[in-house]
Amino acid sequence: MRTNITVKIGGEAGQGIQTIGSLLAEVCHSAGLFTFSIDDFESRIRGGHSFNLLRISNEQLIAPGHIPDILVAIDQRTMNLNKATLLPDSLVILNAENKSDSNADIDENSCSEADLEGCKSDNVLRISLNRLAKEAGGLITANTVAAGCIFAVLGTPFDMLKELLVKKFKAKGESVINLNITAAQKGYEAAGTVRYHKQFDWKPTKTDRIVISGAKAAGLGALASDCRFFPFYPMSPATGVIASVVPYSGKLPIVVEQAEDEIAAVNMAIGASFAGVRSMTSTSGGGFCLMTEGLGIAAMTETPLVIVDSQRPGPATGLPTRTAQPDLLFVINASQDDFPRFVLAPGTPSETFESVKKAFYLSEKYQVPAIIMLDQFLATSQVTQQNFFKVDKDVERFILNEDNLKASDSLSQSPDTYKRYSITDSGISPRALPCMGNIMVRVTGNEHNEKGEISEDAKNKVNMSNKRNSKLAAMKKEMELPEIIYPKEADNQFFLTGWGSSKGPIIEAYEILKLDERAKERGINFGYIIFKDIWPMDAESLKPLIANKKLIMVEQNSNCQMGKLITQETGIIYHASILKIDGRPFYAQYIVDKALETIS
Amino acid sequence: MVEPKDYDNDFENKWCPGCGNFLIQKAMKQTFAELNIPPEKILFVSGIGQGGKTPHFMKGNLFHCLHGRALAVATGAKIANHDLNIVVNSGDGDCYGEGGNHFLAAIRRNIDITLLVHNNQVYGLTKGQASPTSALGMVTKLQKHGVTSSPFNPLATALGSGAGFAARGFSGEPEQLKELIKQAMNYRGFALVDILQPCVSFNKINTHQWYKDRVYDIQSIGHDPSDLAKAIMLSLEWGERIPTGLFYQKESTPFHSRIGVLQDRTLISYPFDGEKTAAVF
Ligand SMILES: Cc1ncc(C[n+]2csc(CCOP(=O)(O)OP(=O)(O)O)c2C)c(N)n1
Ligand code: SF4
Ligand SMILES: [Mg+2]
């Protein structure tokens, strides 16, 4: 039987909300459970309101939770923001202190009885985190106290928590370990006999599953692709991609360099790629704006380039720590004039790993830029996944090496005969690296002839544009068609259609809708369509697949960008749209409700 | 032995007759010949402008970048393969204007490349607008009432930012220029050679004769290039007399020697080992 429990831990930034959440997730993982964890925080380091939303299940999770089964209110704000939406059987763990206590360490923001007014649940467990932490040996352990209490109500055997604490604090020594175990015990005991009514079967379980974010999957995908150079400029929510490779410097031959700005980052990546080293940079929409000219020079010089765009709401600074899908049409069209490029939008961490590998492969094979679309939701959510770290023994580089340079007589005889932009049927010209043999590699952002000389000749311009664009036919065939799922051919059938990170919530919404009474009564059927490989779009193949289907676009932007793109490429007009632009991720029930609303 | 003419190519030159760039290019070819570097072993990275076009009119590997971005591309290429011999050709607008941030960053990183700035105190390719080094008050077609910002001082900026090699040449002193470029190429670290270059078409103030009347060689008056304070004083001198020569040189650690993995070998030369990679995940 499937059991799902959503735990929401809320408090101020700086209170260690994420620490509690990750401790919970780690213990769940050691019990073979599945987790889907999102962090919601403001663009500030201290204060404000932030929460961790951890969904736990005994089966694979593809989407985040929403209404908490267990609410952990570390501060009043958390209580006040959540009490009206709680379920009657939700359990509240309230950080409540006796504020008339003359104790100097009283947490002023902790809750009181007044904060419970209007609460939809009267299942309330009151504990005093600071008092218990002090009893345990230090205020610093308040998070561990909270974790102990949560584990108690989840019914986790204390030993499992203890084991993890020992592992986690091993490096810090015996006394820190003992301090935390005492704190956890205090929290655990404070729960008394209170248990949440849904329980898991807790026992230590070995799995080869991992808990991973999209950002980390992207970083590891790059390492698996033999990417060695990571120039970047910090920007949420893209920094995590680069941060995830930093621990590997020293172990693998990589250089991570903070550039002076995004323009430098992208041009540094291009320079390294030109010289023969695979490179990747990562940014969000605002940084991508600065990179657009770089995209153009990569295209014009036919230098491979991989960029991760981890999206957030805009325009301008927008919502730095929130999620959205507003950059699709931008990245497809970014930089002046027209040139081929790849745009891939994975939906899960494991797909991200594969998409990044594919991006490197395609970018070098076709000598065009490849862009991977993530967003704050996918980049930062920590999700249980089957271990997906498949690293190929070798990577194919599509570069003329010394041997095949020599083999080609004409090249070795006279350096002048190498044409970096030779016209070929495929549009792809054999690529050599600078200073590697006795040939000379010459590239320029000006329009050029086959040898890389600036050319303003009219006929040459047409030939060269055509050469670059002639790659498109083969590029389209590299794109996986969207996943299209529906139970059976039926009348009155609607397809929830999305791309990238909304995959999980869409599929979960579809599963709910299949069983939904309101839908059944009205004779409505559902299916879904998920795009992962987006650009270039193989419209000829796509068209017959979606021609007679009613598409309900599910996107996190205000102008239904994927819907527009489908119309632009296939002439097919979507039926309706569910657009969420509040900066918070989709959850399944939201899509379900909107879908039913939209159809009526 | 490499000869200067080994760098000749048959691509039609597009500079105006009498442009200072011809002499700069000549000095470059002579330098490379004297250092015995064949064109297939040199990588030119250049920006946009008349100066940026220089490598098009000669042999060598070439990445002709976007306006202002040559140093960023060169930085990436050098990190990928620090055995590359990289020469950057840029202009006063390209390097000090559009690419100003990269100029500062390249000095701080101490990327081991040679930067030649063709400083004609004007935007040549776009037909004579003011550049960051144009004199205050200089009248152009677009700055009708004269330039209203004071000029950028590349040498003082470089020295103030910790540059390990800073020199000024003049296209009209080819022997000195050749020696400066040679010293820059031999320097381990970031080497700036700002080159005064008359633009016969658009800069009617800073002409060949104007420079001739003012420049003097600081080495001929015994300037010691290890004296930073003196170098900074000299970099502030501009007017009746204009100092040229090697202002400053100190021993420094180039960027690639500051990076662990690049100590023993170039980044590109590491073999890829999928199994090893998977093992550290
Ligand atoms: C992004 C961008 N902005 C503007 C231009 C137009 N442009 C070309 S060259 C140039 C100025 C070049 O001046 P400088 O670097 O001093 O070179 P010079 O021609 O004087 O050698 C400008 C503004 C451009 N090519 N790209
Ligand atoms: S415009 Fe000036 S800088 Fe350009 S080629 Fe002519 S003289 Fe030289
Ligand atoms: Mg100029």
XYZ file of C-alpha atoms in Angstrom, chain B residues 23-278:
256
model
C 54.304 49.151 -38.808
C 52.892 47.336 -35.810
C 52.282 44.280 -37.939
C 55.798 44.476 -39.337
C 57.251 44.592 -35.847
C 55.142 41.581 -34.874
C 56.408 39.516 -37.797
C 59.999 40.431 -37.041
C 59.560 39.535 -33.396
C 58.064 36.124 -34.149
C 60.855 35.450 -36.628
C 63.512 36.409 -34.116
C 61.850 34.202 -31.506
C 61.684 31.469 -34.166
C 57.965 30.843 -33.703
C 56.360 29.519 -36.899
C 52.845 30.758 -37.689
C 51.230 27.367 -37.054
C 52.478 27.534 -33.462
C 50.973 30.880 -32.608
C 47.385 31.651 -31.706
C 46.113 35.142 -32.357
C 43.012 36.162 -30.497
C 41.711 39.518 -31.589
C 38.848 41.879 -30.996
C 36.808 44.076 -33.288
C 38.303 47.173 -34.854
C 41.125 47.975 -37.249
C 43.656 46.685 -34.732
C 41.610 43.537 -34.240
C 41.866 42.779 -37.946
C 45.670 42.588 -37.845
C 45.900 38.776 -37.705
C 43.625 38.462 -40.732
C 46.409 39.998 -42.779
C 48.997 37.442 -41.731
C 49.370 33.747 -41.127
C 48.734 32.008 -37.818
C 45.925 30.340 -35.921
C 43.195 32.831 -35.237
C 40.098 33.420 -33.167
C 38.682 36.768 -34.235
C 36.224 37.489 -31.404
C 33.389 39.824 -30.612
C 34.017 43.461 -29.802
C 35.746 43.673 -26.428
C 35.873 39.947 -25.707
C 39.300 38.906 -26.924
C 40.805 38.681 -23.449
C 37.976 36.462 -22.203
C 38.362 34.075 -25.138
C 42.137 34.114 -24.760
C 41.766 33.342 -21.054
C 39.625 30.289 -21.811
C 42.009 29.061 -24.500
C 45.030 29.524 -22.240
C 43.366 27.642 -19.370
C 42.513 24.814 -21.760
C 46.063 24.614 -23.051
C 48.691 26.765 -21.397
C 51.278 25.613 -23.910
C 49.560 27.839 -26.464
C 51.495 30.929 -27.452
C 48.737 33.536 -27.429
C 48.971 37.064 -28.762
C 45.950 39.321 -28.437
C 45.451 42.225 -30.841
C 42.973 44.753 -29.546
C 42.133 48.435 -29.898
C 41.719 51.270 -27.431
C 37.944 51.058 -27.792
C 37.907 47.288 -27.875
C 40.145 46.746 -24.871
C 39.660 49.771 -22.635
C 36.023 50.524 -23.499
C 33.864 47.554 -24.467
C 36.232 45.070 -22.824
C 37.296 47.161 -19.843
C 36.155 44.663 -17.241
C 38.051 41.856 -18.975
C 41.157 44.060 -19.084
C 41.068 44.478 -15.307
C 40.348 40.796 -14.753
C 43.129 39.657 -17.099
C 45.652 41.748 -15.169
C 44.477 40.277 -11.876
C 44.441 36.702 -13.193
C 47.878 37.226 -14.687
C 47.030 35.070 -17.680
C 50.281 34.335 -19.498
C 49.546 36.072 -22.794
C 50.767 39.089 -24.705
C 48.296 41.914 -25.194
C 48.990 44.411 -27.949
C 46.650 47.387 -27.850
C 46.630 49.384 -31.072
C 45.921 52.694 -29.365
C 45.012 55.292 -31.972
C 42.927 57.341 -29.519
C 39.918 56.987 -31.755
C 37.385 54.462 -33.049
C 38.859 53.766 -36.463
C 36.592 51.103 -37.891
C 33.397 52.961 -37.060
C 34.760 56.136 -38.622
C 36.209 58.371 -36.048
C 34.151 58.630 -32.879
C 35.896 59.294 -29.588
C 37.535 56.396 -27.794
C 38.341 55.989 -24.083
C 41.835 57.379 -24.751
C 40.742 60.405 -26.830
C 41.893 63.706 -25.359
C 39.447 65.809 -23.362
C 37.977 68.332 -25.768
C 38.865 66.427 -28.954
C 36.273 67.245 -31.596
C 34.889 64.452 -33.760
C 31.896 64.233 -36.055
C 29.822 62.848 -33.241
C 31.494 64.671 -30.354
C 30.843 68.021 -32.021
C 31.549 70.066 -28.942
C 34.530 68.035 -27.954
C 35.040 64.963 -25.792
C 33.653 65.585 -22.319
C 35.323 62.759 -20.398
C 38.958 62.733 -19.429
C 41.097 60.058 -21.070
C 41.632 56.586 -19.675
C 45.207 55.879 -18.619
C 45.958 52.260 -19.507
C 49.447 52.073 -18.056
C 48.569 53.726 -14.756
C 45.509 51.473 -14.477
C 47.526 48.370 -15.232
C 50.256 49.287 -12.775
C 47.732 50.232 -10.124
C 46.005 46.874 -10.604
C 49.153 44.862 -10.072
C 50.282 44.174 -13.643
C 53.638 42.424 -13.810
C 54.594 43.742 -17.236
C 53.582 47.104 -18.687
C 55.117 48.813 -21.673
C 54.317 51.514 -24.192
C 55.487 51.447 -27.773
C 55.004 53.663 -30.777
C 54.458 52.386 -34.290
C 56.907 55.047 -35.479
C 59.744 53.486 -33.432
C 59.742 49.985 -34.930
C 63.025 48.785 -33.417
C 61.943 49.679 -29.907
C 58.479 48.262 -30.540
C 59.915 44.964 -31.726
C 62.031 44.675 -28.601
C 59.055 45.463 -26.376
C 56.894 42.840 -28.051
C 59.720 40.353 -27.731
C 60.125 41.068 -24.019
C 56.355 40.766 -23.595
C 56.329 37.393 -25.356
C 59.170 36.162 -23.178
C 57.477 37.347 -20.008
C 55.797 34.673 -17.882
C 52.491 36.314 -17.066
C 50.200 38.962 -18.433
C 52.113 41.451 -20.585
C 50.573 44.693 -21.788
C 52.090 46.639 -24.650
C 50.044 49.759 -25.294
C 51.049 50.945 -28.766
C 50.616 54.540 -29.928
C 49.334 54.237 -33.457
C 48.465 57.142 -35.724
C 45.134 56.837 -37.515
C 45.646 58.882 -40.676
C 41.989 58.964 -41.561
C 40.286 59.990 -38.333
C 42.743 61.288 -35.781
C 44.046 64.589 -37.052
C 45.446 65.578 -33.672
C 47.596 62.655 -32.592
C 49.425 62.330 -35.897
C 52.688 60.567 -36.629
C 54.523 63.897 -36.307
C 52.648 64.805 -33.130
C 53.898 61.632 -31.483
C 57.386 61.991 -33.017
C 57.740 65.406 -31.407
C 56.872 64.068 -27.964
C 57.941 60.483 -27.419
C 61.157 59.617 -25.625
C 62.575 56.258 -24.647
C 62.647 55.818 -20.879
C 65.321 53.147 -21.155
C 67.631 55.666 -22.819
C 67.388 57.837 -19.722
C 68.155 54.872 -17.511
C 64.691 53.961 -16.139
C 64.903 50.865 -14.020
C 61.864 48.662 -14.879
C 61.835 47.113 -11.418
C 61.027 50.513 -9.883
C 57.232 50.517 -9.527
C 56.950 53.983 -7.965
C 58.968 55.515 -10.789
C 56.967 53.525 -13.338
C 53.738 54.928 -11.954
C 55.155 58.464 -12.040
C 56.133 57.953 -15.667
C 52.730 56.521 -16.541
C 51.167 59.801 -15.408
C 53.294 61.854 -17.762
C 51.402 62.801 -20.931
C 51.606 66.029 -22.938
C 54.676 67.841 -24.111
C 56.656 64.702 -23.468
C 55.362 61.129 -23.732
C 57.427 58.325 -22.240
C 57.744 55.011 -24.117
C 59.558 51.794 -23.319
C 59.347 49.150 -20.621
C 57.753 50.853 -17.638
C 57.634 47.939 -15.299
C 58.456 44.272 -15.078
C 58.463 41.982 -12.076
C 58.635 38.280 -11.650
C 55.156 36.844 -11.153
C 53.275 33.598 -10.981
C 51.077 33.187 -14.048
C 47.493 32.023 -13.605
C 48.080 28.456 -14.744
C 50.803 28.040 -12.139
C 48.361 29.053 -9.437
C 46.009 26.192 -10.307
C 46.745 22.768 -8.862
C 45.774 20.608 -11.822
C 47.741 22.760 -14.233
C 51.035 22.459 -12.362
C 52.324 19.410 -14.146
C 50.466 19.332 -17.407
C 47.961 21.186 -19.552
C 44.249 20.687 -18.982
C 43.750 19.346 -22.491
C 46.500 16.755 -22.119
C 44.804 14.756 -19.369
C 43.329 11.530 -20.682
C 39.644 10.904 -20.053
C 38.960 7.846 -17.996
C 35.268 7.068 -17.657
C 35.857 4.434 -15.030
C 37.885 6.757 -12.863
C 35.245 9.443 -13.223
C 32.451 7.046 -12.246
